[in-house]
mmCIF file of C-alpha atoms in Angstrom:
data_model
loop_
_atom_site.group_PDB
_atom_site.id
_atom_site.type_symbol
_atom_site.label_atom_id
_atom_site.label_comp_id
_atom_site.label_asym_id
_atom_site.label_seq_id
_atom_site.Cartn_x
_atom_site.Cartn_y
_atom_site.Cartn_z
ATOM 1 C CA UNK A 85 -5.373 -13.899 13.787
ATOM 2 C CA UNK A 86 -5.033 -14.478 10.311
ATOM 3 C CA UNK A 87 -4.142 -12.686 6.855
ATOM 4 C CA UNK A 88 -5.153 -12.976 3.273
ATOM 5 C CA UNK A 89 -3.946 -11.394 0.204
ATOM 6 C CA UNK A 90 -6.886 -9.049 -1.577
ATOM 7 C CA UNK A 91 -5.843 -8.536 -5.172
ATOM 8 C CA UNK A 92 -7.446 -5.364 -6.254
ATOM 9 C CA UNK A 93 -6.425 -5.043 -9.809
ATOM 10 C CA UNK A 94 -2.753 -4.903 -11.449
ATOM 11 C CA UNK A 95 -2.062 -2.158 -13.688
ATOM 12 C CA UNK A 96 1.127 -0.130 -14.926
ATOM 13 C CA UNK A 97 3.227 3.150 -14.413
ATOM 14 C CA UNK A 98 6.422 4.855 -15.737
ATOM 15 C CA UNK A 99 9.746 2.933 -15.041
ATOM 16 C CA UNK A 100 11.722 5.955 -14.692
ATOM 17 C CA UNK A 101 9.200 7.280 -12.190
ATOM 18 C CA UNK A 102 9.313 4.395 -10.041
ATOM 19 C CA UNK A 103 12.817 4.466 -9.633
ATOM 20 C CA UNK A 104 14.104 8.103 -9.715
ATOM 21 C CA UNK A 105 17.480 8.969 -10.492
ATOM 22 C CA UNK A 106 18.705 5.119 -10.789
ATOM 23 C CA UNK A 107 19.339 4.412 -14.820
ATOM 24 C CA UNK A 108 17.098 2.089 -16.403
ATOM 25 C CA UNK A 109 20.200 -0.164 -17.569
ATOM 26 C CA UNK A 110 19.987 -1.159 -13.882
ATOM 27 C CA UNK A 111 16.147 -1.057 -12.558
ATOM 28 C CA UNK A 112 15.020 -3.046 -15.792
ATOM 29 C CA UNK A 113 16.923 -6.238 -14.862
ATOM 30 C CA UNK A 114 14.399 -6.770 -12.095
ATOM 31 C CA UNK A 115 11.419 -4.577 -13.655
ATOM 32 C CA UNK A 116 11.515 -4.687 -17.496
ATOM 33 C CA UNK A 117 9.529 -2.152 -18.951
ATOM 34 C CA UNK A 118 7.408 -2.089 -22.112
ATOM 35 C CA UNK A 119 7.983 -0.207 -25.437
ATOM 36 C CA UNK A 120 6.393 2.760 -23.548
ATOM 37 C CA UNK A 121 8.890 2.724 -20.504
ATOM 38 C CA UNK A 122 5.582 1.095 -18.260
ATOM 39 C CA UNK A 123 6.284 -2.086 -15.612
ATOM 40 C CA UNK A 124 4.017 -3.945 -14.497
ATOM 41 C CA UNK A 125 2.478 -2.785 -10.972
ATOM 42 C CA UNK A 126 0.013 -5.045 -8.685
ATOM 43 C CA UNK A 127 -2.290 -3.500 -6.318
ATOM 44 C CA UNK A 128 -2.053 -6.093 -3.504
ATOM 45 C CA UNK A 129 -4.389 -5.313 -0.341
ATOM 46 C CA UNK A 130 -4.386 -7.239 3.038
ATOM 47 C CA UNK A 131 -7.269 -8.579 5.498
ATOM 48 C CA UNK A 132 -6.487 -9.329 8.951
ATOM 49 C CA UNK A 133 -9.031 -11.502 10.574
ATOM 50 C CA UNK A 134 -9.101 -11.464 14.237
ATOM 51 C CA UNK A 135 -12.101 -12.665 16.157
ATOM 52 C CA UNK A 136 -15.376 -10.577 14.583
ATOM 53 C CA UNK A 137 -12.847 -7.834 13.372
ATOM 54 C CA UNK A 138 -11.743 -8.081 9.856
ATOM 55 C CA UNK A 139 -9.534 -5.214 8.733
ATOM 56 C CA UNK A 140 -8.999 -4.355 5.228
ATOM 57 C CA UNK A 141 -5.277 -2.540 4.671
ATOM 58 C CA UNK A 142 -5.894 0.000 1.381
ATOM 59 C CA UNK A 143 -7.990 -1.149 -1.135
ATOM 60 C CA UNK A 144 -6.621 -0.526 -4.820
ATOM 61 C CA UNK A 145 -7.594 2.353 -7.324
ATOM 62 C CA UNK A 146 -11.341 1.035 -7.049
ATOM 63 C CA UNK A 147 -13.511 1.373 -10.443
ATOM 64 C CA UNK A 148 -15.194 4.629 -10.027
ATOM 65 C CA UNK A 149 -12.716 6.721 -12.467
ATOM 66 C CA UNK A 150 -13.213 7.133 -16.136
ATOM 67 C CA UNK A 151 -11.847 4.679 -19.002
ATOM 68 C CA UNK A 152 -9.753 7.584 -19.621
ATOM 69 C CA UNK A 153 -8.240 7.908 -16.232
ATOM 70 C CA UNK A 154 -7.484 4.241 -16.070
ATOM 71 C CA UNK A 155 -6.043 4.036 -19.638
ATOM 72 C CA UNK A 156 -3.285 6.319 -18.209
ATOM 73 C CA UNK A 157 -2.395 3.353 -15.683
ATOM 74 C CA UNK A 158 -3.367 0.208 -18.176
ATOM 75 C CA UNK A 159 -5.761 -1.082 -15.304
ATOM 76 C CA UNK A 160 -6.264 -4.664 -16.062
ATOM 77 C CA UNK A 161 -9.619 -5.173 -13.595
ATOM 78 C CA UNK A 162 -8.911 -9.055 -13.835
ATOM 79 C CA UNK A 163 -8.643 -8.528 -10.086
ATOM 80 C CA UNK A 164 -11.079 -6.511 -8.054
ATOM 81 C CA UNK A 165 -11.783 -6.013 -4.292
ATOM 82 C CA UNK A 166 -15.318 -8.354 -4.299
ATOM 83 C CA UNK A 167 -13.618 -11.208 -6.206
ATOM 84 C CA UNK A 168 -11.040 -11.331 -4.020
ATOM 85 C CA UNK A 169 -13.163 -10.962 -0.720
ATOM 86 C CA UNK A 170 -15.368 -13.583 -1.753
ATOM 87 C CA UNK A 171 -12.068 -15.610 -2.531
ATOM 88 C CA UNK A 172 -11.268 -15.231 0.948
ATOM 89 C CA UNK A 173 -14.408 -16.189 1.966
ATOM 90 C CA UNK A 174 -16.066 -12.728 3.211
ATOM 91 C CA UNK A 175 -17.913 -9.820 1.251
ATOM 92 C CA UNK A 176 -17.748 -6.056 1.726
ATOM 93 C CA UNK A 177 -20.391 -5.889 4.396
ATOM 94 C CA UNK A 178 -18.387 -7.996 6.338
ATOM 95 C CA UNK A 179 -15.396 -5.206 6.759
ATOM 96 C CA UNK A 180 -15.413 -3.853 10.231
ATOM 97 C CA UNK A 181 -12.349 -1.796 9.744
ATOM 98 C CA UNK A 182 -10.324 -0.035 6.669
ATOM 99 C CA UNK A 183 -6.837 1.119 7.487
ATOM 100 C CA UNK A 184 -5.282 3.058 5.015
ATOM 101 C CA UNK A 185 -1.445 3.369 4.592
ATOM 102 C CA UNK A 186 -1.585 7.089 2.706
ATOM 103 C CA UNK A 187 -4.024 8.231 0.667
ATOM 104 C CA UNK A 188 -2.738 8.185 -2.552
ATOM 105 C CA UNK A 189 -5.284 7.217 -5.465
ATOM 106 C CA UNK A 190 -3.760 3.620 -5.781
ATOM 107 C CA UNK A 191 -4.467 2.980 -2.254
ATOM 108 C CA UNK A 192 -7.453 4.468 -1.082
ATOM 109 C CA UNK A 193 -9.682 4.628 -4.340
ATOM 110 C CA UNK A 194 -11.768 1.610 -3.431
ATOM 111 C CA UNK A 195 -12.894 2.957 -0.511
ATOM 112 C CA UNK A 196 -15.449 5.331 -2.394
ATOM 113 C CA UNK A 197 -17.542 4.243 -5.250
ATOM 114 C CA UNK A 198 -19.704 6.224 -7.312
ATOM 115 C CA UNK A 199 -23.616 6.062 -7.688
ATOM 116 C CA UNK A 200 -25.907 7.866 -9.634
ATOM 117 C CA UNK A 201 -23.341 9.909 -11.901
ATOM 118 C CA UNK A 202 -21.606 11.977 -9.210
ATOM 119 C CA UNK A 203 -22.917 10.823 -6.312
ATOM 120 C CA UNK A 204 -20.433 9.131 -3.872
ATOM 121 C CA UNK A 205 -20.764 6.959 -0.977
ATOM 122 C CA UNK A 206 -18.615 4.580 1.031
ATOM 123 C CA UNK A 207 -18.136 1.172 -0.467
ATOM 124 C CA UNK A 208 -17.677 -0.414 3.113
ATOM 125 C CA UNK A 209 -20.968 0.712 4.682
ATOM 126 C CA UNK A 210 -20.029 -1.149 7.903
ATOM 127 C CA UNK A 211 -16.660 -0.226 8.291
ATOM 128 C CA UNK A 212 -14.432 2.687 10.151
ATOM 129 C CA UNK A 213 -12.317 4.344 8.015
ATOM 130 C CA UNK A 214 -8.601 4.872 9.632
ATOM 131 C CA UNK A 215 -5.859 7.440 8.583
ATOM 132 C CA UNK A 216 -4.188 9.757 10.848
ATOM 133 C CA UNK A 217 -4.426 13.782 11.537
ATOM 134 C CA UNK A 218 -1.185 14.774 10.089
ATOM 135 C CA UNK A 219 -1.548 13.015 6.801
ATOM 136 C CA UNK A 220 -5.279 13.764 6.672
ATOM 137 C CA UNK A 221 -4.079 17.381 6.657
ATOM 138 C CA UNK A 222 -1.383 16.808 4.061
ATOM 139 C CA UNK A 223 -3.898 15.121 1.785
ATOM 140 C CA UNK A 224 -6.754 17.457 2.335
ATOM 141 C CA UNK A 225 -4.447 20.485 1.228
ATOM 142 C CA UNK A 226 -2.434 18.789 -1.046
ATOM 143 C CA UNK A 227 1.273 20.245 -2.329
ATOM 144 C CA UNK A 228 1.339 20.812 -5.931
ATOM 145 C CA UNK A 229 3.836 17.976 -6.458
ATOM 146 C CA UNK A 230 1.238 15.505 -4.948
ATOM 147 C CA UNK A 231 -2.078 16.943 -5.559
ATOM 148 C CA UNK A 232 -2.338 14.725 -8.803
ATOM 149 C CA UNK A 233 -2.294 11.689 -6.580
ATOM 150 C CA UNK A 234 -4.790 13.102 -3.999
ATOM 151 C CA UNK A 235 -8.223 12.944 -5.313
ATOM 152 C CA UNK A 236 -10.796 14.838 -3.859
ATOM 153 C CA UNK A 237 -13.854 12.336 -4.874
ATOM 154 C CA UNK A 238 -11.496 9.365 -3.005
ATOM 155 C CA UNK A 239 -11.101 11.698 0.281
ATOM 156 C CA UNK A 240 -13.701 14.292 1.083
ATOM 157 C CA UNK A 241 -16.594 11.647 1.136
ATOM 158 C CA UNK A 242 -14.505 9.885 3.587
ATOM 159 C CA UNK A 243 -15.285 12.495 6.020
ATOM 160 C CA UNK A 244 -18.695 13.142 5.098
ATOM 161 C CA UNK A 245 -19.916 9.725 5.660
ATOM 162 C CA UNK A 246 -19.054 10.124 9.253
ATOM 163 C CA UNK A 247 -17.102 6.889 9.100
ATOM 164 C CA UNK A 248 -13.369 8.646 9.446
ATOM 165 C CA UNK A 249 -11.417 7.750 12.470
ATOM 166 C CA UNK A 250 -7.859 8.955 13.472
ATOM 167 C CA UNK A 251 -4.912 6.668 14.809
ATOM 168 C CA UNK A 252 -3.448 8.229 17.505
ATOM 169 C CA UNK A 253 0.295 8.799 16.681
ATOM 170 C CA UNK A 254 2.766 9.714 19.429
ATOM 171 C CA UNK A 255 6.214 8.112 18.229
ATOM 172 C CA UNK A 256 7.500 6.886 14.963
ATOM 173 C CA UNK A 257 6.839 3.404 15.865
ATOM 174 C CA UNK A 258 3.891 2.033 18.223
ATOM 175 C CA UNK A 259 1.276 -0.094 19.294
ATOM 176 C CA UNK A 260 -1.967 1.317 17.987
ATOM 177 C CA UNK A 261 -4.778 0.633 20.542
ATOM 178 C CA UNK A 262 -7.133 1.411 17.486
ATOM 179 C CA UNK A 263 -5.654 -1.584 15.486
ATOM 180 C CA UNK A 264 -4.468 -5.433 16.139
ATOM 181 C CA UNK A 265 -0.975 -4.531 14.943
ATOM 182 C CA UNK A 266 1.808 -2.230 15.372
ATOM 183 C CA UNK A 267 2.537 0.917 13.179
ATOM 184 C CA UNK A 268 5.715 2.411 11.805
ATOM 185 C CA UNK A 269 5.231 6.098 10.592
ATOM 186 C CA UNK A 270 7.431 7.086 7.967
ATOM 187 C CA UNK A 271 7.432 10.714 5.932
ATOM 188 C CA UNK A 272 10.163 10.038 3.204
ATOM 189 C CA UNK A 273 7.290 8.975 0.341
ATOM 190 C CA UNK A 274 4.680 11.357 1.878
ATOM 191 C CA UNK A 275 3.639 12.648 5.426
ATOM 192 C CA UNK A 276 2.848 10.268 7.705
ATOM 193 C CA UNK A 277 2.515 7.220 5.748
ATOM 194 C CA UNK A 278 1.745 4.182 8.001
ATOM 195 C CA UNK A 279 3.503 0.704 7.964
ATOM 196 C CA UNK A 280 1.691 -1.957 9.559
ATOM 197 C CA UNK A 281 3.785 -5.039 11.421
ATOM 198 C CA UNK A 282 1.442 -8.180 12.358
ATOM 199 C CA UNK A 283 2.736 -10.745 14.611
ATOM 200 C CA UNK A 284 1.628 -14.131 13.941
ATOM 201 C CA UNK A 285 3.219 -16.803 16.232
ATOM 202 C CA UNK A 286 7.146 -16.534 15.710
ATOM 203 C CA UNK A 287 6.665 -14.613 12.638
ATOM 204 C CA UNK A 288 6.229 -10.747 11.966
ATOM 205 C CA UNK A 289 4.844 -9.667 8.499
ATOM 206 C CA UNK A 290 5.325 -6.363 7.187
ATOM 207 C CA UNK A 291 2.637 -4.296 4.943
ATOM 208 C CA UNK A 292 5.327 -2.530 2.715
ATOM 209 C CA UNK A 293 2.932 0.311 0.965
ATOM 210 C CA UNK A 294 4.932 2.578 -0.914
ATOM 211 C CA UNK A 295 8.299 2.109 1.714
ATOM 212 C CA UNK A 296 9.151 -0.676 -0.809
ATOM 213 C CA UNK A 297 6.681 -0.898 -3.572
ATOM 214 C CA UNK A 298 8.662 -3.802 -5.318
ATOM 215 C CA UNK A 299 11.430 -6.347 -4.696
ATOM 216 C CA UNK A 300 13.572 -4.118 -7.366
ATOM 217 C CA UNK A 301 13.757 -1.532 -5.056
ATOM 218 C CA UNK A 302 15.432 -3.212 -2.108
ATOM 219 C CA UNK A 303 19.082 -1.441 -2.823
ATOM 220 C CA UNK A 304 18.944 1.880 -0.620
ATOM 221 C CA UNK A 305 19.331 4.361 -3.981
ATOM 222 C CA UNK A 306 16.712 2.888 -5.450
ATOM 223 C CA UNK A 307 13.926 5.491 -4.301
ATOM 224 C CA UNK A 308 10.711 6.552 -6.314
ATOM 225 C CA UNK A 309 10.677 9.786 -8.316
ATOM 226 C CA UNK A 310 7.416 10.612 -6.614
ATOM 227 C CA UNK A 311 8.486 10.659 -3.003
ATOM 228 C CA UNK A 312 8.397 13.858 -1.565
ATOM 229 C CA UNK A 313 11.541 13.585 0.540
ATOM 230 C CA UNK A 314 13.627 10.843 -0.986
ATOM 231 C CA UNK A 315 16.787 11.488 1.007
ATOM 232 C CA UNK A 316 14.549 11.052 4.032
ATOM 233 C CA UNK A 317 13.213 7.531 2.513
ATOM 234 C CA UNK A 318 17.107 6.680 2.091
ATOM 235 C CA UNK A 319 17.198 6.701 5.990
ATOM 236 C CA UNK A 320 13.970 5.479 6.646
ATOM 237 C CA UNK A 321 14.326 2.317 4.160
ATOM 238 C CA UNK A 322 18.167 1.756 5.300
ATOM 239 C CA UNK A 323 16.744 1.721 9.079
ATOM 240 C CA UNK A 324 13.746 -0.861 8.074
ATOM 241 C CA UNK A 325 15.776 -3.120 6.006
ATOM 242 C CA UNK A 326 18.320 -3.325 8.791
ATOM 243 C CA UNK A 327 16.079 -4.436 11.133
ATOM 244 C CA UNK A 328 14.104 -6.545 8.686
ATOM 245 C CA UNK A 329 17.292 -8.541 7.806
ATOM 246 C CA UNK A 330 18.113 -9.013 11.486
ATOM 247 C CA UNK A 331 14.787 -10.047 12.523
ATOM 248 C CA UNK A 332 13.864 -12.196 9.654
ATOM 249 C CA UNK A 333 10.651 -10.146 8.933
ATOM 250 C CA UNK A 334 8.660 -11.315 6.151
ATOM 251 C CA UNK A 335 7.727 -8.272 3.987
ATOM 252 C CA UNK A 336 4.315 -8.134 2.076
ATOM 253 C CA UNK A 337 4.758 -6.453 -1.233
ATOM 254 C CA UNK A 338 1.771 -4.094 -2.082
ATOM 255 C CA UNK A 339 2.875 -3.027 -5.556
ATOM 256 C CA UNK A 340 5.015 -6.234 -7.248
ATOM 257 C CA UNK A 341 3.165 -8.663 -8.956
ATOM 258 C CA UNK A 342 5.520 -11.455 -9.024
ATOM 259 C CA UNK A 343 6.746 -11.188 -5.329
ATOM 260 C CA UNK A 344 4.081 -11.844 -2.682
ATOM 261 C CA UNK A 345 5.954 -11.917 0.140
ATOM 262 C CA UNK A 346 10.026 -11.602 0.724
ATOM 263 C CA UNK A 347 12.307 -11.865 2.989
ATOM 264 C CA UNK A 348 15.738 -10.007 3.072
ATOM 265 C CA UNK A 349 19.069 -10.655 4.559
ATOM 266 C CA UNK A 350 22.395 -8.676 5.119
ATOM 267 C CA UNK A 351 25.565 -9.081 2.335
ATOM 268 C CA UNK A 352 28.900 -7.330 1.662
ATOM 269 C CA UNK A 353 26.991 -4.751 -0.461
ATOM 270 C CA UNK A 354 24.130 -4.259 2.006
ATOM 271 C CA UNK A 355 20.963 -5.626 2.489
ATOM 272 C CA UNK A 356 19.433 -7.595 -0.326
ATOM 273 C CA UNK A 357 16.484 -10.002 -1.572
ATOM 274 C CA UNK A 358 16.696 -13.531 0.404
ATOM 275 C CA UNK A 359 13.940 -15.733 -0.372
ATOM 276 C CA UNK A 360 10.225 -15.385 -1.954
ATOM 277 C CA UNK A 361 7.180 -16.861 -0.637
ATOM 278 C CA UNK A 362 3.705 -16.682 -1.778
ATOM 279 C CA UNK A 363 0.786 -16.692 1.069
ATOM 280 C CA UNK A 364 0.021 -20.243 -0.245
ATOM 281 C CA UNK A 365 3.325 -21.181 0.948
ATOM 282 C CA UNK A 366 3.005 -19.977 4.120
ATOM 283 C CA UNK A 367 -0.416 -20.532 5.060
ATOM 284 C CA UNK A 368 -1.376 -23.579 3.499
#
């Protein structure tokens, strides 16, 4: 098994929203903001190569939205799925599975593309698309708070394509027969977000999605304003980071443009950032 980073384009989000109740005087030390209070964000997806199976984890925002929409997020389009897949030696048609940690637009927008004005079709014609039934129900009948993140043009065409599949979910952490990795289910950010755990030799790599967006979010109270159940996020993050520090997990950060992979350690102040790695450091 091999893993490859797939960069799908950097963007910006409001720093206050990204850090919730934490004062800017604290979070700006790790995530400096521009004059509009926006902080840099990445859309770092992951490609898992295992024999003849090629699984793409998350897809970024995609390219089908309007210039006005992308303008809200200062999307740079320097990176995109096609160029990143080509760099890894693959193309869209090679993808057998697309695993979506959750269905917020910055994680699933690239799974559907727009053709001929308002006609939407899968961007990965030969792939199975994976979510879970609890999250699908949550996303297709969204609450008012998350409605702006669950865009129908990203979600409904997945079902219409006939390529939609659900991961069986029997516990909070499980080995999924459908996937080549273990999955942790968490509910603080959104209902049943899925956190993949990938074992390569003696190392465990964890794709953090929005449980830990950036290295700056490691302190337990540093929770996003976007989270639907922030107090639950506190517990989920604390339990995970304790385990990650104890077991030496390598954490792949989806949204941190400056830290691709990190480890964490136990300190007197709690779990804190230990080391930073690039994919090249670990795989070349």
